[in-house]
PDB file of C-alpha atoms in Angstrom:
ATOM      1  CA  MET A  47     148.814  -0.817 108.485  1.00  0.00           C
ATOM      2  CA  ALA A  48     152.615  -0.739 108.607  1.00  0.00           C
ATOM      3  CA  ALA A  49     154.381   1.487 106.120  1.00  0.00           C
ATOM      4  CA  THR A  50     156.475  -0.988 104.134  1.00  0.00           C
ATOM      5  CA  GLN A  51     157.680  -1.273 100.564  1.00  0.00           C
ATOM      6  CA  ASP A  52     155.589  -4.440 100.177  1.00  0.00           C
ATOM      7  CA  ASN A  53     152.365  -2.422 100.291  1.00  0.00           C
ATOM      8  CA  VAL A  54     153.035  -1.014  96.830  1.00  0.00           C
ATOM      9  CA  THR A  55     155.007  -3.914  95.365  1.00  0.00           C
ATOM     10  CA  CYS A  56     153.610  -6.266  92.720  1.00  0.00           C
ATOM     11  CA  ALA A  57     153.810  -9.902  93.829  1.00  0.00           C
ATOM     12  CA  VAL A  58     154.718 -10.986  90.282  1.00  0.00           C
ATOM     13  CA  CYS A  59     157.563  -8.688  89.252  1.00  0.00           C
ATOM     14  CA  MET A  60     158.443  -7.515  92.800  1.00  0.00           C
ATOM     15  CA  GLU A  61     158.557  -3.935  91.534  1.00  0.00           C
ATOM     16  CA  VAL A  62     156.468  -0.910  92.440  1.00  0.00           C
ATOM     17  CA  TYR A  63     153.073  -1.163  90.738  1.00  0.00           C
ATOM     18  CA  ARG A  64     152.824  -0.089  87.089  1.00  0.00           C
ATOM     19  CA  SER A  65     149.231   0.664  86.038  1.00  0.00           C
ATOM     20  CA  PRO A  66     147.840  -1.422  88.912  1.00  0.00           C
ATOM     21  CA  ARG A  67     144.707  -3.491  88.216  1.00  0.00           C
ATOM     22  CA  PHE A  68     142.336  -5.391  90.512  1.00  0.00           C
ATOM     23  CA  LEU A  69     141.430  -9.024  90.029  1.00  0.00           C
ATOM     24  CA  PRO A  70     137.957 -10.167  91.196  1.00  0.00           C
ATOM     25  CA  CYS A  71     139.606 -11.479  94.394  1.00  0.00           C
ATOM     26  CA  TYR A  72     140.758  -7.855  95.048  1.00  0.00           C
ATOM     27  CA  HIS A  73     144.474  -8.585  94.766  1.00  0.00           C
ATOM     28  CA  THR A  74     146.401  -5.969  92.780  1.00  0.00           C
ATOM     29  CA  PHE A  75     149.047  -6.528  90.114  1.00  0.00           C
ATOM     30  CA  CYS A  76     150.792  -4.589  87.376  1.00  0.00           C
ATOM     31  CA  LEU A  77     148.992  -4.393  84.050  1.00  0.00           C
ATOM     32  CA  PRO A  78     152.045  -5.716  82.119  1.00  0.00           C
ATOM     33  CA  CYS A  79     152.303  -8.661  84.543  1.00  0.00           C
ATOM     34  CA  LEU A  80     148.633  -9.510  84.059  1.00  0.00           C
ATOM     35  CA  GLU A  81     149.043  -9.283  80.296  1.00  0.00           C
ATOM     36  CA  GLU A  82     151.837 -11.853  80.473  1.00  0.00           C
ATOM     37  CA  LEU A  83     149.637 -14.117  82.605  1.00  0.00           C
ATOM     38  CA  ALA A  84     146.825 -13.811  80.074  1.00  0.00           C
ATOM     39  CA  LYS A  85     149.193 -14.796  77.263  1.00  0.00           C
ATOM     40  CA  ARG A  86     150.106 -17.969  79.151  1.00  0.00           C
ATOM     41  CA  HIS A  87     146.705 -18.953  80.566  1.00  0.00           C
ATOM     42  CA  GLY A  88     144.163 -17.519  78.140  1.00  0.00           C
ATOM     43  CA  TYR A  89     140.874 -16.000  79.236  1.00  0.00           C
ATOM     44  CA  ILE A  90     140.967 -17.484  82.756  1.00  0.00           C
ATOM     45  CA  ILE A  91     144.054 -16.621  84.778  1.00  0.00           C
ATOM     46  CA  PRO A  92     144.872 -17.773  88.326  1.00  0.00           C
ATOM     47  CA  CYS A  93     145.568 -15.085  90.893  1.00  0.00           C
ATOM     48  CA  PRO A  94     149.316 -15.237  91.667  1.00  0.00           C
ATOM     49  CA  THR A  95     148.538 -14.636  95.348  1.00  0.00           C
ATOM     50  CA  CYS A  96     145.478 -16.768  96.199  1.00  0.00           C
ATOM     51  CA  ARG A  97     145.163 -18.863  92.989  1.00  0.00           C
ATOM     52  CA  ALA A  98     141.498 -17.880  92.585  1.00  0.00           C
ATOM     53  CA  PRO A  99     140.449 -18.025  88.883  1.00  0.00           C
ATOM     54  CA  ALA A 100     139.802 -14.684  87.223  1.00  0.00           C
ATOM     55  CA  THR A 101     138.002 -14.242  83.891  1.00  0.00           C
ATOM     56  CA  VAL A 102     139.673 -11.786  81.531  1.00  0.00           C
ATOM     57  CA  PRO A 103     137.180  -9.197  80.181  1.00  0.00           C
ATOM     58  CA  PRO A 104     136.396  -9.292  76.437  1.00  0.00           C
ATOM     59  CA  GLY A 105     138.520  -6.147  75.971  1.00  0.00           C
ATOM     60  CA  GLY A 106     141.539  -7.741  77.637  1.00  0.00           C
ATOM     61  CA  VAL A 107     143.186  -7.265  81.028  1.00  0.00           C
ATOM     62  CA  CYS A 108     143.339  -3.509  80.438  1.00  0.00           C
ATOM     63  CA  ASP A 109     139.576  -3.497  81.104  1.00  0.00           C
ATOM     64  CA  LEU A 110     140.069  -4.838  84.621  1.00  0.00           C
ATOM     65  CA  GLN A 111     139.264  -2.400  87.432  1.00  0.00           C
ATOM     66  CA  VAL A 112     142.019   0.177  87.947  1.00  0.00           C
ATOM     67  CA  ASN A 113     143.267   0.481  91.520  1.00  0.00           C
ATOM     68  CA  PHE A 114     142.906   4.246  91.874  1.00  0.00           C
ATOM     69  CA  TYR A 115     144.125   4.128  95.455  1.00  0.00           C
ATOM     70  CA  PHE A 116     147.655   3.766  94.161  1.00  0.00           C
ATOM     71  CA  THR A 117     147.966   7.145  92.468  1.00  0.00           C
ATOM     72  CA  ASP A 118     150.663   7.777  89.879  1.00  0.00           C
ATOM     73  CA  GLU A 119     152.141  10.527  92.024  1.00  0.00           C
ATOM     74  CA  ALA A 120     152.440   8.359  95.122  1.00  0.00           C
ATOM     75  CA  LEU A 121     153.848   5.395  93.197  1.00  0.00           C
ATOM     76  CA  LYS A 122     156.311   7.666  91.441  1.00  0.00           C
ATOM     77  CA  VAL A 123     157.713   8.842  94.753  1.00  0.00           C
ATOM     78  CA  VAL A 124     157.990   5.298  96.101  1.00  0.00           C
ATOM     79  CA  ARG A 125     159.618   4.169  92.875  1.00  0.00           C
ATOM     80  CA  LYS A 126     162.149   6.971  93.169  1.00  0.00           C
ATOM     81  CA  GLU A 127     162.895   6.010  96.755  1.00  0.00           C
ATOM     82  CA  LYS A 128     163.680   2.494  95.610  1.00  0.00           C
ATOM     83  CA  SER A 129     165.760   3.307  92.530  1.00  0.00           C
ATOM     84  CA  GLN A 130     167.388   6.651  93.251  1.00  0.00           C
ATOM     85  CA  SER A 131     169.474   6.210  96.373  1.00  0.00           C
ATOM     86  CA  THR A 132     172.233   8.312  94.789  1.00  0.00           C
ATOM     87  CA  CYS A 133     171.927  11.545  92.895  1.00  0.00           C
ATOM     88  CA  PRO A 134     172.156  11.056  89.105  1.00  0.00           C
ATOM     89  CA  VAL A 135     173.949  14.423  88.798  1.00  0.00           C
ATOM     90  CA  HIS A 136     176.241  14.228  91.799  1.00  0.00           C
ATOM     91  CA  THR A 137     176.880  10.509  91.990  1.00  0.00           C
ATOM     92  CA  LYS A 138     178.694  10.693  95.307  1.00  0.00           C
ATOM     93  CA  GLU A 139     175.753  12.385  96.992  1.00  0.00           C
ATOM     94  CA  CYS A 140     172.653  10.660  98.355  1.00  0.00           C
ATOM     95  CA  VAL A 141     169.187  11.792  97.393  1.00  0.00           C
ATOM     96  CA  ILE A 142     167.720  13.218 100.589  1.00  0.00           C
ATOM     97  CA  PHE A 143     165.303  15.905  99.336  1.00  0.00           C
ATOM     98  CA  TYR A 144     162.291  16.009  97.079  1.00  0.00           C
ATOM     99  CA  CYS A 145     161.704  18.998  94.812  1.00  0.00           C
ATOM    100  CA  THR A 146     157.920  19.420  94.466  1.00  0.00           C
ATOM    101  CA  GLN A 147     158.366  21.944  91.646  1.00  0.00           C
ATOM    102  CA  CYS A 148     160.478  19.592  89.506  1.00  0.00           C
ATOM    103  CA  ASP A 149     158.879  16.393  90.820  1.00  0.00           C
ATOM    104  CA  GLN A 150     162.179  14.624  91.495  1.00  0.00           C
ATOM    105  CA  GLY A 151     164.523  13.566  94.248  1.00  0.00           C
ATOM    106  CA  ILE A 152     167.633  15.699  94.701  1.00  0.00           C
ATOM    107  CA  CYS A 153     170.766  15.807  96.810  1.00  0.00           C
ATOM    108  CA  ILE A 154     172.028  18.635  98.973  1.00  0.00           C
ATOM    109  CA  ARG A 155     174.234  20.014  96.187  1.00  0.00           C
ATOM    110  CA  CYS A 156     171.281  20.070  93.750  1.00  0.00           C
ATOM    111  CA  LYS A 157     169.210  21.925  96.308  1.00  0.00           C
ATOM    112  CA  LEU A 158     171.887  24.597  96.700  1.00  0.00           C
ATOM    113  CA  THR A 159     172.529  24.987  92.966  1.00  0.00           C
ATOM    114  CA  LYS A 160     170.071  24.007  90.238  1.00  0.00           C
ATOM    115  CA  HIS A 161     167.055  23.805  92.569  1.00  0.00           C
ATOM    116  CA  GLU A 162     167.845  26.862  94.636  1.00  0.00           C
ATOM    117  CA  GLY A 163     164.645  28.705  95.528  1.00  0.00           C
ATOM    118  CA  HIS A 164     162.434  25.699  94.707  1.00  0.00           C
ATOM    119  CA  THR A 165     160.011  24.236  97.220  1.00  0.00           C
ATOM    120  CA  THR A 166     161.641  21.143  98.643  1.00  0.00           C
ATOM    121  CA  GLU A 167     161.119  18.795 101.548  1.00  0.00           C
ATOM    122  CA  ASP A 168     162.906  15.859 103.106  1.00  0.00           C
ATOM    123  CA  LEU A 169     162.531  12.822 100.897  1.00  0.00           C
ATOM    124  CA  SER A 170     161.693  10.655 103.891  1.00  0.00           C
ATOM    125  CA  ASP A 171     158.788  12.956 104.778  1.00  0.00           C
ATOM    126  CA  THR A 172     157.497  12.857 101.202  1.00  0.00           C
ATOM    127  CA  VAL A 173     157.717   9.069 101.061  1.00  0.00           C
ATOM    128  CA  ALA A 174     156.075   8.675 104.460  1.00  0.00           C
ATOM    129  CA  ARG A 175     153.232  10.995 103.482  1.00  0.00           C
ATOM    130  CA  CYS A 176     152.608   9.231 100.177  1.00  0.00           C
ATOM    131  CA  LYS A 177     152.753   5.821 101.808  1.00  0.00           C
ATOM    132  CA  LYS A 178     150.327   6.989 104.462  1.00  0.00           C
ATOM    133  CA  THR A 179     147.980   8.253 101.745  1.00  0.00           C
ATOM    134  CA  ILE A 180     148.147   4.934  99.925  1.00  0.00           C
ATOM    135  CA  GLU A 181     147.624   2.927 103.096  1.00  0.00           C
ATOM    136  CA  ASP A 182     144.704   5.049 104.274  1.00  0.00           C
ATOM    137  CA  ARG A 183     142.987   4.817 100.893  1.00  0.00           C
ATOM    138  CA  LEU A 184     143.651   1.113 100.678  1.00  0.00           C
ATOM    139  CA  GLN A 185     142.296   0.557 104.180  1.00  0.00           C
ATOM    140  CA  SER A 186     139.227   2.625 103.307  1.00  0.00           C
ATOM    141  CA  PHE A 187     138.746   0.573 100.178  1.00  0.00           C
ATOM    142  CA  MET A 188     139.056  -2.708 102.086  1.00  0.00           C
ATOM    143  CA  ASP A 189     136.561  -1.427 104.672  1.00  0.00           C
ATOM    144  CA  ASN A 190     134.151  -0.589 101.833  1.00  0.00           C
ATOM    145  CA  ILE A 191     134.638  -4.083 100.441  1.00  0.00           C
ATOM    146  CA  SER A 192     133.904  -5.581 103.853  1.00  0.00           C
ATOM    147  CA  ARG A 193     130.747  -3.503 104.240  1.00  0.00           C
ATOM    148  CA  GLY A 194     129.738  -4.395 100.695  1.00  0.00           C
ATOM    149  CA  LYS A 195     130.172  -8.102 101.465  1.00  0.00           C
ATOM    150  CA  ASP A 196     128.058  -7.736 104.605  1.00  0.00           C
ATOM    151  CA  LYS A 197     125.310  -6.002 102.617  1.00  0.00           C
ATOM    152  CA  LEU A 198     125.514  -8.683  99.947  1.00  0.00           C
ATOM    153  CA  GLU A 199     125.133 -11.435 102.544  1.00  0.00           C
ATOM    154  CA  SER A 200     122.190  -9.568 104.070  1.00  0.00           C
ATOM    155  CA  CYS A 201     120.561  -9.289 100.629  1.00  0.00           C
ATOM    156  CA  LYS A 202     121.103 -13.010 100.049  1.00  0.00           C
ATOM    157  CA  ARG A 203     119.482 -13.831 103.384  1.00  0.00           C
ATOM    158  CA  ASN A 204     116.527 -11.568 102.637  1.00  0.00           C
ATOM    159  CA  GLU A 205     116.184 -13.098  99.186  1.00  0.00           C
ATOM    160  CA  LYS A 206     116.159 -16.601 100.680  1.00  0.00           C
ATOM    161  CA  LEU A 207     113.508 -15.586 103.205  1.00  0.00           C
ATOM    162  CA  ALA A 208     111.391 -14.097 100.412  1.00  0.00           C
ATOM    163  CA  LEU A 209     111.756 -17.232  98.272  1.00  0.00           C
ATOM    164  CA  ASP A 210     110.892 -19.475 101.216  1.00  0.00           C
ATOM    165  CA  LYS A 211     107.836 -17.347 101.974  1.00  0.00           C
ATOM    166  CA  ARG A 212     106.712 -17.442  98.355  1.00  0.00           C
ATOM    167  CA  ALA A 213     107.176 -21.221  98.280  1.00  0.00           C
ATOM    168  CA  ALA A 214     105.105 -21.546 101.473  1.00  0.00           C
ATOM    169  CA  VAL A 215     102.328 -19.384 100.003  1.00  0.00           C
ATOM    170  CA  ARG A 216     102.372 -21.426  96.786  1.00  0.00           C
ATOM    171  CA  GLU A 217     102.218 -24.681  98.751  1.00  0.00           C
ATOM    172  CA  GLN A 218      99.346 -23.353 100.858  1.00  0.00           C
ATOM    173  CA  ARG A 219      97.508 -22.207  97.738  1.00  0.00           C
ATOM    174  CA  ASN A 220      97.984 -25.593  96.077  1.00  0.00           C
ATOM    175  CA  SER A 221      96.797 -27.315  99.237  1.00  0.00           C
ATOM    176  CA  SER A 222      93.699 -25.079  99.357  1.00  0.00           C
ATOM    177  CA  THR A 223      92.959 -25.864  95.714  1.00  0.00           C
ATOM    178  CA  VAL A 224      93.170 -29.588  96.412  1.00  0.00           C
ATOM    179  CA  ASP A 225      90.860 -29.206  99.417  1.00  0.00           C
ATOM    180  CA  VAL A 226      88.281 -27.297  97.359  1.00  0.00           C
ATOM    181  CA  LEU A 227      88.371 -29.907  94.595  1.00  0.00           C
ATOM    182  CA  ALA A 228      87.988 -32.682  97.153  1.00  0.00           C
ATOM    183  CA  GLU A 229      85.012 -30.937  98.751  1.00  0.00           C
ATOM    184  CA  TYR A 230      83.405 -30.422  95.359  1.00  0.00           C
ATOM    185  CA  ALA A 231      83.934 -34.078  94.464  1.00  0.00           C
ATOM    186  CA  GLU A 232      82.329 -35.133  97.750  1.00  0.00           C
ATOM    187  CA  TYR A 233      79.405 -32.762  97.138  1.00  0.00           C
ATOM    188  CA  TYR A 234      78.942 -34.138  93.622  1.00  0.00           C
ATOM    189  CA  ARG A 235      79.015 -37.723  94.900  1.00  0.00           C
ATOM    190  CA  THR A 236      76.678 -37.266  97.874  1.00  0.00           C
ATOM    191  CA  VAL A 237      74.322 -34.475  96.781  1.00  0.00           C
ATOM    192  CA  HIS A 238      74.467 -33.442  93.149  1.00  0.00           C
ATOM    193  CA  PHE A 239      74.559 -36.887  91.579  1.00  0.00           C
ATOM    194  CA  PRO A 240      71.684 -38.345  93.681  1.00  0.00           C
ATOM    195  CA  ILE A 241      69.550 -35.270  92.976  1.00  0.00           C
ATOM    196  CA  SER A 242      70.266 -35.601  89.239  1.00  0.00           C
ATOM    197  CA  CYS A 243      69.282 -39.246  89.358  1.00  0.00           C
ATOM    198  CA  LEU A 244      66.086 -38.441  91.236  1.00  0.00           C
ATOM    199  CA  ARG A 245      65.202 -35.785  88.678  1.00  0.00           C
ATOM    200  CA  CYS A 246      65.698 -38.293  85.878  1.00  0.00           C
ATOM    201  CA  VAL A 247      63.385 -40.776  87.614  1.00  0.00           C
ATOM    202  CA  MET A 248      60.773 -38.091  88.213  1.00  0.00           C
ATOM    203  CA  ASP A 249      60.947 -36.954  84.600  1.00  0.00           C
ATOM    204  CA  ALA A 250      60.577 -40.529  83.398  1.00  0.00           C
ATOM    205  CA  ASP A 251      57.583 -41.132  85.683  1.00  0.00           C
ATOM    206  CA  SER A 252      55.984 -37.904  84.494  1.00  0.00           C
ATOM    207  CA  ASN A 253      56.411 -38.969  80.871  1.00  0.00           C
ATOM    208  CA  ILE A 254      54.733 -42.322  81.598  1.00  0.00           C
ATOM    209  CA  HIS A 255      51.709 -40.629  83.160  1.00  0.00           C
ATOM    210  CA  VAL A 256      51.403 -38.285  80.220  1.00  0.00           C
ATOM    211  CA  ARG A 257      51.449 -41.163  77.771  1.00  0.00           C
ATOM    212  CA  GLN A 258      48.874 -43.091  79.795  1.00  0.00           C
ATOM    213  CA  ARG A 259      46.512 -40.138  79.755  1.00  0.00           C
ATOM    214  CA  GLY A 260      46.998 -39.833  76.011  1.00  0.00           C
ATOM    215  CA  LEU A 261      45.725 -43.404  75.521  1.00  0.00           C
ATOM    216  CA  GLN A 262      42.417 -42.833  77.401  1.00  0.00           C
ATOM    217  CA  PHE A 263      39.351 -41.689  75.308  1.00  0.00           C
ATOM    218  CA  PRO A 264      37.278 -38.899  76.698  1.00  0.00           C
ATOM    219  CA  THR A 265      33.900 -40.204  78.083  1.00  0.00           C
ATOM    220  CA  PHE A 266      31.642 -38.174  75.805  1.00  0.00           C
ATOM    221  CA  ILE A 267      33.439 -39.559  72.740  1.00  0.00           C
ATOM    222  CA  PHE A 268      32.957 -43.108  73.990  1.00  0.00           C
ATOM    223  CA  TYR A 269      29.209 -42.673  74.494  1.00  0.00           C
ATOM    224  CA  ALA A 270      28.792 -40.937  71.180  1.00  0.00           C
ATOM    225  CA  VAL A 271      30.375 -43.847  69.392  1.00  0.00           C
ATOM    226  CA  THR A 272      28.417 -46.540  71.236  1.00  0.00           C
ATOM    227  CA  GLU A 273      25.067 -44.910  70.748  1.00  0.00           C
ATOM    228  CA  ARG A 274      25.415 -45.147  67.019  1.00  0.00           C
TER     229      ARG A 274
END
């Protein structure tokens, strides 16, 4: 990734990020800029870069994910590089050093006077190092996002396979249930029902024979009656 000022510049205000926040589309903007967008658009704001809609959290845009890859220290140095081309103390001198002890850019005269004995380094080296840190962290973050998206897609595919398998099992189970019911209905029609009917006929015939026997007098009773 090339080391340019655009890497740490908000696309809304065109300034170095102030309290940078992520939108769900992973574009970064200043918190004050996002607050202004929320005032104009309400709870759903369009991303100024890709126009993707972003829902504002219930607590406001301040609850959006902070972009920790743009550290305050690194942004401070980049901001100084942009705004402090001349020394505020010695206005005819350019800021070419960075005093790590005082955390500010200084000119050659400051280094030899007020900042004598302090740990300093070339401002260009400080800026390059901070930019490199930001770019490396940002690239790492984007790589993590890419891997996360791949894992998410893999999970979605596995979920679809599981749902398809469950649907197939359910369909097979329903089909088996229908087959069992059909077999039982066929059994009832061809076996159980005829047997039941036959049993009813046999029971009826048995009852008739019993009644017929009940109407016949025993022989010894008949003779006893006739002899009298």
